[in-house]
mmCIF file of C-alpha atoms in Angstrom:
data_model
loop_
_atom_site.group_PDB
_atom_site.id
_atom_site.type_symbol
_atom_site.label_atom_id
_atom_site.label_comp_id
_atom_site.label_asym_id
_atom_site.label_seq_id
_atom_site.Cartn_x
_atom_site.Cartn_y
_atom_site.Cartn_z
ATOM 1 C CA MET U 1 27.040 66.875 127.948
ATOM 2 C CA LYS U 2 30.607 65.992 127.084
ATOM 3 C CA ASP U 3 30.271 67.253 123.525
ATOM 4 C CA ASP U 4 28.630 70.445 124.737
ATOM 5 C CA ASP U 5 31.460 71.101 127.248
ATOM 6 C CA ASP U 6 34.268 70.695 124.704
ATOM 7 C CA GLY U 7 32.930 73.407 122.398
ATOM 8 C CA PRO U 8 33.837 76.489 124.484
ATOM 9 C CA VAL U 9 37.205 74.960 125.419
ATOM 10 C CA GLU U 10 38.131 74.388 121.804
ATOM 11 C CA ARG U 11 37.080 77.925 120.909
ATOM 12 C CA LEU U 12 39.114 79.280 123.807
ATOM 13 C CA ASP U 13 42.198 77.289 122.783
ATOM 14 C CA SER U 14 41.817 78.467 119.194
ATOM 15 C CA SER U 15 41.521 82.068 120.329
ATOM 16 C CA MET U 16 44.639 81.771 122.489
ATOM 17 C CA ALA U 17 46.569 80.141 119.653
ATOM 18 C CA ASN U 18 45.598 82.930 117.262
ATOM 19 C CA SER U 19 46.610 85.467 119.902
ATOM 20 C CA ASP U 20 50.013 83.816 120.289
ATOM 21 C CA VAL U 21 50.552 83.791 116.529
ATOM 22 C CA SER U 22 49.589 87.466 116.304
ATOM 23 C CA THR U 23 51.993 88.291 119.154
ATOM 24 C CA ARG U 24 54.842 86.429 117.446
ATOM 25 C CA ILE U 25 54.176 88.191 114.157
ATOM 26 C CA ARG U 26 54.170 91.596 115.863
ATOM 27 C CA THR U 27 57.368 90.725 117.749
ATOM 28 C CA THR U 28 59.101 89.549 114.575
ATOM 29 C CA THR U 29 57.979 92.653 112.715
ATOM 30 C CA THR U 30 59.183 94.894 115.537
ATOM 31 C CA THR U 31 62.517 93.074 115.710
ATOM 32 C CA ALA U 32 62.993 93.378 111.959
ATOM 33 C CA THR U 33 62.378 97.097 112.047
ATOM 34 C CA ILE U 34 64.964 97.781 114.746
ATOM 35 C CA ILE U 35 67.871 95.878 113.081
ATOM 36 C CA PRO U 36 70.322 98.609 112.005
ATOM 37 C CA LYS U 37 71.472 98.651 108.413
ATOM 38 C CA SER U 38 75.152 97.991 107.702
ATOM 39 C CA SER U 39 77.132 101.167 107.200
ATOM 40 C CA PRO U 40 78.924 101.772 103.876
ATOM 41 C CA ALA U 41 82.279 101.262 105.627
ATOM 42 C CA VAL U 42 81.218 97.845 106.898
ATOM 43 C CA ILE U 43 79.890 96.823 103.489
ATOM 44 C CA PHE U 44 83.110 97.993 101.815
ATOM 45 C CA SER U 45 85.265 96.074 104.311
ATOM 46 C CA GLU U 46 83.238 92.902 103.875
ATOM 47 C CA ARG U 47 83.292 93.100 100.080
ATOM 48 C CA PHE U 48 86.905 94.242 99.742
ATOM 49 C CA PHE U 49 88.558 91.872 102.213
ATOM 50 C CA GLY U 50 86.181 89.100 101.219
ATOM 51 C CA ALA U 51 87.806 89.111 97.774
ATOM 52 C CA PHE U 52 91.181 88.069 99.227
ATOM 53 C CA GLN U 53 92.313 84.440 99.239
ATOM 54 C CA TRP U 54 94.868 83.133 101.740
ATOM 55 C CA GLU U 55 96.304 80.738 99.145
ATOM 56 C CA GLU U 56 97.681 83.673 97.139
ATOM 57 C CA PHE U 57 99.497 85.027 100.205
ATOM 58 C CA ALA U 58 100.933 81.597 101.048
ATOM 59 C CA CYS U 59 102.172 80.961 97.490
ATOM 60 C CA GLY U 60 103.902 84.345 97.349
ATOM 61 C CA CYS U 61 105.583 83.718 100.705
ATOM 62 C CA GLY U 62 106.840 80.268 99.700
ATOM 63 C CA SER U 63 108.219 81.419 96.344
ATOM 64 C CA ALA U 64 110.195 84.211 98.049
ATOM 65 C CA PHE U 65 111.729 81.806 100.579
ATOM 66 C CA VAL U 66 113.016 79.534 97.808
ATOM 67 C CA ASN U 67 114.391 82.484 95.856
ATOM 68 C CA ILE U 68 116.295 84.251 98.653
ATOM 69 C CA SER U 69 117.942 81.045 99.814
ATOM 70 C CA VAL U 70 119.510 80.642 96.362
ATOM 71 C CA THR U 71 120.328 84.175 95.199
ATOM 72 C CA TYR U 72 121.524 86.133 98.265
ATOM 73 C CA PRO U 73 125.308 85.826 97.548
ATOM 74 C CA ILE U 74 124.703 87.265 94.088
ATOM 75 C CA TYR U 75 122.899 90.209 95.646
ATOM 76 C CA LYS U 76 125.916 91.002 97.841
ATOM 77 C CA ILE U 77 128.138 91.436 94.778
ATOM 78 C CA ILE U 78 125.574 93.674 93.064
ATOM 79 C CA PHE U 79 125.154 95.739 96.226
ATOM 80 C CA ARG U 80 128.885 96.522 96.390
ATOM 81 C CA GLN U 81 128.807 97.614 92.756
ATOM 82 C CA MET U 82 125.794 99.850 93.404
ATOM 83 C CA LEU U 83 127.371 101.429 96.451
ATOM 84 C CA HIS U 84 130.971 101.927 95.294
ATOM 85 C CA GLY U 85 130.575 101.954 91.495
ATOM 86 C CA VAL U 86 133.258 99.280 91.088
ATOM 87 C CA ALA U 87 133.662 96.432 88.598
ATOM 88 C CA ILE U 88 132.391 92.942 89.341
ATOM 89 C CA THR U 89 135.912 91.594 89.948
ATOM 90 C CA SER U 90 136.564 94.243 92.587
ATOM 91 C CA ALA U 91 133.212 93.550 94.313
ATOM 92 C CA PHE U 92 133.929 89.815 94.307
ATOM 93 C CA GLY U 93 137.385 90.494 95.718
ATOM 94 C CA GLN U 94 135.883 92.476 98.608
ATOM 95 C CA LEU U 95 133.607 89.597 99.584
ATOM 96 C CA ARG U 96 136.392 87.048 99.255
ATOM 97 C CA HIS U 97 138.629 89.165 101.473
ATOM 98 C CA GLU U 98 135.899 89.459 104.132
ATOM 99 C CA GLY U 99 135.450 85.690 104.201
ATOM 100 C CA LEU U 100 132.593 83.199 104.192
ATOM 101 C CA GLY U 101 131.429 84.306 107.634
ATOM 102 C CA PHE U 102 130.297 87.654 106.230
ATOM 103 C CA LEU U 103 128.870 86.280 102.953
ATOM 104 C CA TYR U 104 125.388 85.622 104.381
ATOM 105 C CA ARG U 105 125.568 88.513 106.833
ATOM 106 C CA GLY U 106 122.371 90.546 106.518
ATOM 107 C CA MET U 107 120.352 87.701 104.957
ATOM 108 C CA LEU U 108 117.600 87.718 107.620
ATOM 109 C CA PRO U 109 116.163 91.158 106.711
ATOM 110 C CA PRO U 110 115.748 90.351 102.985
ATOM 111 C CA LEU U 111 114.416 86.895 103.846
ATOM 112 C CA ALA U 112 111.791 88.361 106.177
ATOM 113 C CA GLN U 113 111.134 91.306 103.889
ATOM 114 C CA LYS U 114 110.830 89.256 100.692
ATOM 115 C CA THR U 115 108.609 86.546 102.129
ATOM 116 C CA ILE U 116 106.206 89.155 103.497
ATOM 117 C CA SER U 117 106.637 91.381 100.441
ATOM 118 C CA LEU U 118 105.823 88.712 97.853
ATOM 119 C CA SER U 119 103.002 87.478 100.035
ATOM 120 C CA ILE U 120 101.548 91.006 99.932
ATOM 121 C CA MET U 121 102.402 91.439 96.259
ATOM 122 C CA PHE U 122 100.512 88.379 95.026
ATOM 123 C CA GLY U 123 97.779 88.344 97.687
ATOM 124 C CA VAL U 124 96.860 92.042 97.621
ATOM 125 C CA PHE U 125 97.064 92.177 93.825
ATOM 126 C CA ASP U 126 94.741 89.215 93.355
ATOM 127 C CA GLY U 127 92.217 90.401 95.951
ATOM 128 C CA THR U 128 92.184 94.024 94.749
ATOM 129 C CA ARG U 129 91.846 93.036 91.090
ATOM 130 C CA ARG U 130 88.974 90.663 91.879
ATOM 131 C CA TYR U 131 87.204 93.321 93.948
ATOM 132 C CA MET U 132 87.480 95.968 91.220
ATOM 133 C CA VAL U 133 86.277 93.631 88.485
ATOM 134 C CA GLU U 134 83.368 92.129 90.457
ATOM 135 C CA ASP U 135 82.129 95.238 92.312
ATOM 136 C CA TYR U 136 83.049 98.103 89.979
ATOM 137 C CA ARG U 137 82.991 96.248 86.636
ATOM 138 C CA LEU U 138 86.371 97.799 85.823
ATOM 139 C CA ASN U 139 87.992 96.506 82.639
ATOM 140 C CA ASP U 140 90.678 93.890 83.133
ATOM 141 C CA TYR U 141 93.668 96.079 82.206
ATOM 142 C CA GLY U 142 92.558 98.957 84.404
ATOM 143 C CA ALA U 143 91.992 96.564 87.305
ATOM 144 C CA LYS U 144 95.481 95.101 86.891
ATOM 145 C CA VAL U 145 97.127 98.532 86.894
ATOM 146 C CA MET U 146 95.201 99.712 89.959
ATOM 147 C CA ALA U 147 95.772 96.436 91.816
ATOM 148 C CA GLY U 148 99.499 96.547 91.039
ATOM 149 C CA LEU U 149 99.788 100.118 92.340
ATOM 150 C CA VAL U 150 97.881 99.224 95.513
ATOM 151 C CA ALA U 151 100.032 96.128 96.134
ATOM 152 C CA GLY U 152 103.231 98.112 95.563
ATOM 153 C CA SER U 153 102.126 100.866 97.910
ATOM 154 C CA VAL U 154 101.358 98.360 100.668
ATOM 155 C CA GLU U 155 104.762 96.733 100.119
ATOM 156 C CA SER U 156 106.475 100.045 100.906
ATOM 157 C CA ILE U 157 105.525 99.548 104.559
ATOM 158 C CA LEU U 158 108.306 96.943 104.717
ATOM 159 C CA LEU U 159 111.048 99.459 103.892
ATOM 160 C CA PRO U 160 112.775 99.065 107.328
ATOM 161 C CA PHE U 161 113.921 95.591 106.249
ATOM 162 C CA GLU U 162 115.632 97.029 103.171
ATOM 163 C CA ARG U 163 117.093 99.813 105.322
ATOM 164 C CA ILE U 164 118.707 97.388 107.778
ATOM 165 C CA GLN U 165 119.844 95.137 104.943
ATOM 166 C CA THR U 166 121.687 98.072 103.371
ATOM 167 C CA LEU U 167 123.439 98.950 106.641
ATOM 168 C CA LEU U 168 124.479 95.344 107.291
ATOM 169 C CA ALA U 169 125.821 94.875 103.764
ATOM 170 C CA ASP U 170 127.914 98.077 103.885
ATOM 171 C CA SER U 171 131.379 97.382 105.331
ATOM 172 C CA LYS U 172 131.686 100.834 106.964
ATOM 173 C CA PHE U 173 128.955 99.884 109.465
ATOM 174 C CA HIS U 174 130.417 96.506 110.504
ATOM 175 C CA GLN U 175 131.774 97.991 113.732
ATOM 176 C CA TYR U 176 128.417 99.426 114.852
ATOM 177 C CA PHE U 177 126.295 96.268 114.988
ATOM 178 C CA SER U 178 126.798 92.549 114.622
ATOM 179 C CA ASN U 179 123.400 91.264 113.479
ATOM 180 C CA THR U 180 119.904 92.256 112.422
ATOM 181 C CA SER U 181 118.411 92.797 115.874
ATOM 182 C CA SER U 182 121.349 94.910 117.048
ATOM 183 C CA ALA U 183 121.086 97.016 113.889
ATOM 184 C CA PHE U 184 117.380 97.659 114.497
ATOM 185 C CA ARG U 185 118.057 98.603 118.121
ATOM 186 C CA TYR U 186 120.952 100.881 117.228
ATOM 187 C CA VAL U 187 119.030 102.803 114.548
ATOM 188 C CA VAL U 188 115.823 103.188 116.576
ATOM 189 C CA THR U 189 117.614 104.083 119.829
ATOM 190 C CA ASN U 190 119.899 106.685 118.284
ATOM 191 C CA TYR U 191 117.840 108.110 115.434
ATOM 192 C CA GLY U 192 114.206 107.039 115.908
ATOM 193 C CA PHE U 193 111.751 105.083 113.775
ATOM 194 C CA ARG U 194 111.767 107.681 111.026
ATOM 195 C CA GLU U 195 115.343 106.731 110.160
ATOM 196 C CA LEU U 196 114.107 103.264 109.167
ATOM 197 C CA TYR U 197 112.115 104.844 106.334
ATOM 198 C CA ARG U 198 114.991 106.752 104.761
ATOM 199 C CA GLY U 199 114.756 106.416 100.979
ATOM 200 C CA ILE U 200 111.035 105.664 100.831
ATOM 201 C CA GLU U 201 110.364 107.897 97.814
ATOM 202 C CA PRO U 202 112.265 105.873 95.170
ATOM 203 C CA VAL U 203 110.999 102.643 96.770
ATOM 204 C CA PHE U 204 107.394 103.824 96.516
ATOM 205 C CA TRP U 205 107.719 104.601 92.801
ATOM 206 C CA ARG U 206 109.684 101.439 92.094
ATOM 207 C CA ASN U 207 107.208 99.117 93.829
ATOM 208 C CA GLY U 208 104.009 100.555 92.391
ATOM 209 C CA LEU U 209 105.113 100.891 88.771
ATOM 210 C CA SER U 210 107.052 97.622 88.608
ATOM 211 C CA ASN U 211 104.194 95.629 90.164
ATOM 212 C CA ALA U 212 101.634 96.990 87.719
ATOM 213 C CA LEU U 213 103.897 96.255 84.756
ATOM 214 C CA PHE U 214 104.888 92.790 86.025
ATOM 215 C CA PHE U 215 101.346 91.499 86.487
ATOM 216 C CA MET U 216 100.157 92.874 83.163
ATOM 217 C CA LEU U 217 102.996 91.204 81.254
ATOM 218 C CA ARG U 218 102.815 88.006 83.286
ATOM 219 C CA GLU U 219 99.118 87.435 82.642
ATOM 220 C CA GLU U 220 99.527 88.337 78.973
ATOM 221 C CA ALA U 221 102.252 85.699 78.726
ATOM 222 C CA SER U 222 100.108 83.062 80.425
ATOM 223 C CA VAL U 223 97.276 83.742 77.953
ATOM 224 C CA ARG U 224 99.297 84.023 74.754
ATOM 225 C CA LEU U 225 101.940 81.327 75.259
ATOM 226 C CA PRO U 226 100.999 77.778 74.223
ATOM 227 C CA GLN U 227 99.631 75.434 76.868
ATOM 228 C CA ARG U 228 102.227 72.761 77.552
ATOM 229 C CA LYS U 229 101.109 69.282 78.508
ATOM 230 C CA SER U 230 104.236 67.775 80.054
ATOM 231 C CA LEU U 231 105.389 68.917 83.480
ATOM 232 C CA SER U 232 108.979 69.598 82.391
ATOM 233 C CA SER U 233 108.055 71.760 79.393
ATOM 234 C CA ARG U 234 105.409 73.634 81.392
ATOM 235 C CA THR U 235 107.902 74.315 84.220
ATOM 236 C CA ALA U 236 110.541 75.484 81.726
ATOM 237 C CA GLN U 237 108.041 77.855 80.097
ATOM 238 C CA GLU U 238 106.984 79.270 83.484
ATOM 239 C CA PHE U 239 110.639 79.812 84.430
ATOM 240 C CA VAL U 240 111.565 81.562 81.173
ATOM 241 C CA ALA U 241 108.432 83.747 81.153
ATOM 242 C CA GLY U 242 108.952 84.917 84.730
ATOM 243 C CA ALA U 243 112.694 85.329 84.192
ATOM 244 C CA VAL U 244 112.416 87.479 81.061
ATOM 245 C CA ILE U 245 109.650 89.698 82.468
ATOM 246 C CA GLY U 246 111.312 90.112 85.872
ATOM 247 C CA ALA U 247 114.777 90.801 84.452
ATOM 248 C CA SER U 248 113.431 93.377 81.979
ATOM 249 C CA ILE U 249 111.491 95.273 84.649
ATOM 250 C CA SER U 250 114.410 95.115 87.094
ATOM 251 C CA THR U 251 116.729 96.592 84.458
ATOM 252 C CA LEU U 252 114.222 99.327 83.605
ATOM 253 C CA PHE U 253 113.949 100.474 87.235
ATOM 254 C CA TYR U 254 117.608 99.866 88.162
ATOM 255 C CA PRO U 255 118.462 103.593 88.597
ATOM 256 C CA LEU U 256 115.794 103.870 91.320
ATOM 257 C CA ASN U 257 117.589 101.121 93.233
ATOM 258 C CA VAL U 258 120.879 102.973 92.868
ATOM 259 C CA ILE U 259 119.283 106.104 94.335
ATOM 260 C CA LYS U 260 117.711 104.079 97.161
ATOM 261 C CA VAL U 261 121.015 102.425 98.107
ATOM 262 C CA SER U 262 122.819 105.765 98.055
ATOM 263 C CA LEU U 263 120.212 107.349 100.340
ATOM 264 C CA GLN U 264 120.152 104.404 102.735
ATOM 265 C CA SER U 265 123.934 104.071 103.026
ATOM 266 C CA ASP U 266 123.916 107.239 105.163
ATOM 267 C CA MET U 267 122.682 107.445 108.748
ATOM 268 C CA GLY U 268 121.774 110.329 111.036
ATOM 269 C CA HIS U 269 122.213 113.162 108.539
ATOM 270 C CA PRO U 270 119.342 115.085 106.911
ATOM 271 C CA THR U 271 117.754 113.064 104.121
ATOM 272 C CA GLU U 272 118.261 114.163 100.532
ATOM 273 C CA GLY U 273 115.418 114.212 98.051
ATOM 274 C CA SER U 274 115.498 111.631 95.267
ATOM 275 C CA TRP U 275 116.232 114.221 92.585
ATOM 276 C CA GLN U 276 119.066 115.778 94.612
ATOM 277 C CA ALA U 277 120.552 112.320 95.199
ATOM 278 C CA CYS U 278 120.256 111.543 91.493
ATOM 279 C CA LYS U 279 122.205 114.691 90.556
ATOM 280 C CA ARG U 280 124.847 114.004 93.212
ATOM 281 C CA ILE U 281 125.399 110.429 92.002
ATOM 282 C CA TYR U 282 125.612 111.690 88.430
ATOM 283 C CA ARG U 283 128.370 114.141 89.396
ATOM 284 C CA GLU U 284 130.230 111.567 91.517
ATOM 285 C CA ARG U 285 130.322 109.129 88.613
ATOM 286 C CA ASP U 286 132.050 111.412 86.129
ATOM 287 C CA SER U 287 128.752 112.880 84.850
ATOM 288 C CA ARG U 288 128.078 109.793 82.749
ATOM 289 C CA ILE U 289 124.630 108.191 82.656
ATOM 290 C CA GLY U 290 126.194 104.845 81.806
ATOM 291 C CA HIS U 291 127.855 104.764 85.240
ATOM 292 C CA PHE U 292 124.368 104.770 86.768
ATOM 293 C CA TYR U 293 124.088 101.236 85.452
ATOM 294 C CA ARG U 294 127.212 99.884 87.111
ATOM 295 C CA GLY U 295 126.241 96.413 88.273
ATOM 296 C CA CYS U 296 123.173 96.375 86.036
ATOM 297 C CA ALA U 297 124.413 93.511 83.857
ATOM 298 C CA PHE U 298 124.979 91.292 86.858
ATOM 299 C CA ASN U 299 121.698 92.477 88.350
ATOM 300 C CA THR U 300 119.893 91.487 85.154
ATOM 301 C CA GLY U 301 121.396 88.001 85.406
ATOM 302 C CA ARG U 302 120.423 87.724 89.069
ATOM 303 C CA SER U 303 116.907 88.978 88.330
ATOM 304 C CA PHE U 304 116.595 86.488 85.494
ATOM 305 C CA ILE U 305 117.371 83.618 87.857
ATOM 306 C CA SER U 306 115.463 85.131 90.793
ATOM 307 C CA TRP U 307 112.204 85.875 88.986
ATOM 308 C CA GLY U 308 112.382 82.613 87.093
ATOM 309 C CA ILE U 309 112.614 80.728 90.392
ATOM 310 C CA MET U 310 109.867 82.804 92.008
ATOM 311 C CA ASN U 311 107.450 82.471 89.106
ATOM 312 C CA THR U 312 107.987 78.721 88.829
ATOM 313 C CA ALA U 313 107.719 78.197 92.587
ATOM 314 C CA TYR U 314 104.577 80.342 92.737
ATOM 315 C CA GLU U 315 102.821 78.504 89.921
ATOM 316 C CA ASN U 316 103.642 75.071 91.356
ATOM 317 C CA LEU U 317 102.625 76.080 94.882
ATOM 318 C CA LYS U 318 99.382 77.506 93.505
ATOM 319 C CA LYS U 319 98.598 74.245 91.712
ATOM 320 C CA LEU U 320 99.370 72.355 94.905
ATOM 321 C CA MET U 321 97.162 74.648 97.007
ATOM 322 C CA HIS U 322 94.192 74.390 94.659
ATOM 323 C CA GLN U 323 94.506 70.659 94.174
ATOM 324 C CA ARG U 324 91.612 68.992 95.935
ATOM 325 C CA PRO U 325 92.359 65.715 97.701
ATOM 326 C CA GLN U 326 90.430 62.801 96.255
ATOM 327 C CA ARG U 327 88.155 60.986 98.639
ATOM 328 C CA PRO U 328 88.584 57.207 98.849
ATOM 329 C CA ARG U 329 85.774 55.277 97.234
ATOM 330 C CA ASN U 330 83.509 53.274 99.491
ATOM 331 C CA ALA U 331 83.920 49.565 99.134
ATOM 332 C CA THR U 332 80.862 47.854 97.708
ATOM 333 C CA ASN U 333 79.741 44.475 99.029
#
């Protein structure tokens, strides 16, 4: 009797189990069919931003901090030559007359701007280049050019820092504001946010073209130069490579900086176009193209030191970031 009674129960349990399995399968199938597909915008965002690495941003930021701390006084001399078209001795005399208290005046804007700018420059370039090579199979040179232009365009967002730096470094505005925050408040309160972006046209062209050229030459140098084994020789090679490339590009695009400084040294008046400013500067400087390059020699020297420091600092920070800590070995009994 016991064996006879268990038969229907087992069949009933088996039927219920099969029913449960069928229900789960139908539920899973139904759930799978109602999951919405990712939109092209979501896929693009995931792929594009997924190609970025935070280490590249951090290395760029650190290299800029080291550089600005060392080279800012040199910049002040070059700035006076750009603005007034005077010799280096006259520019140095102006700073000496103003005193040590004004030597580092205006350093905060370039420090903030350069740390963020180089962070964007290296981080956006690396992520954009990787995305274009991996997703679009773009050739390496084309990817570098496009990534450099994108990074330079994004950098142009930081123009307000350069704008305030120009106003703080110009002696005719000393009476209007005493520090960076007061300069920002004064400009925005009296002239609006648009005034902070005065001179964006030459900055846009300078950033995009110089970035593309810098990264192409820099990576060519890293591939073609011999691989040094010792730390000192490798550091020296990194410094010289970055210094020569950076100084050459800075000299090539120096006239765009002259136009930018001229545009940004004014406040409140209608903005000139870049070409109109170029013609005006040409007339003001005795109609001689050579006078466009007043301060260029000193700027080349500063760029040589600046880019050498930045390239060396970047490479060493990158090695430090990618260095994996070694795990301690377990002691064996």
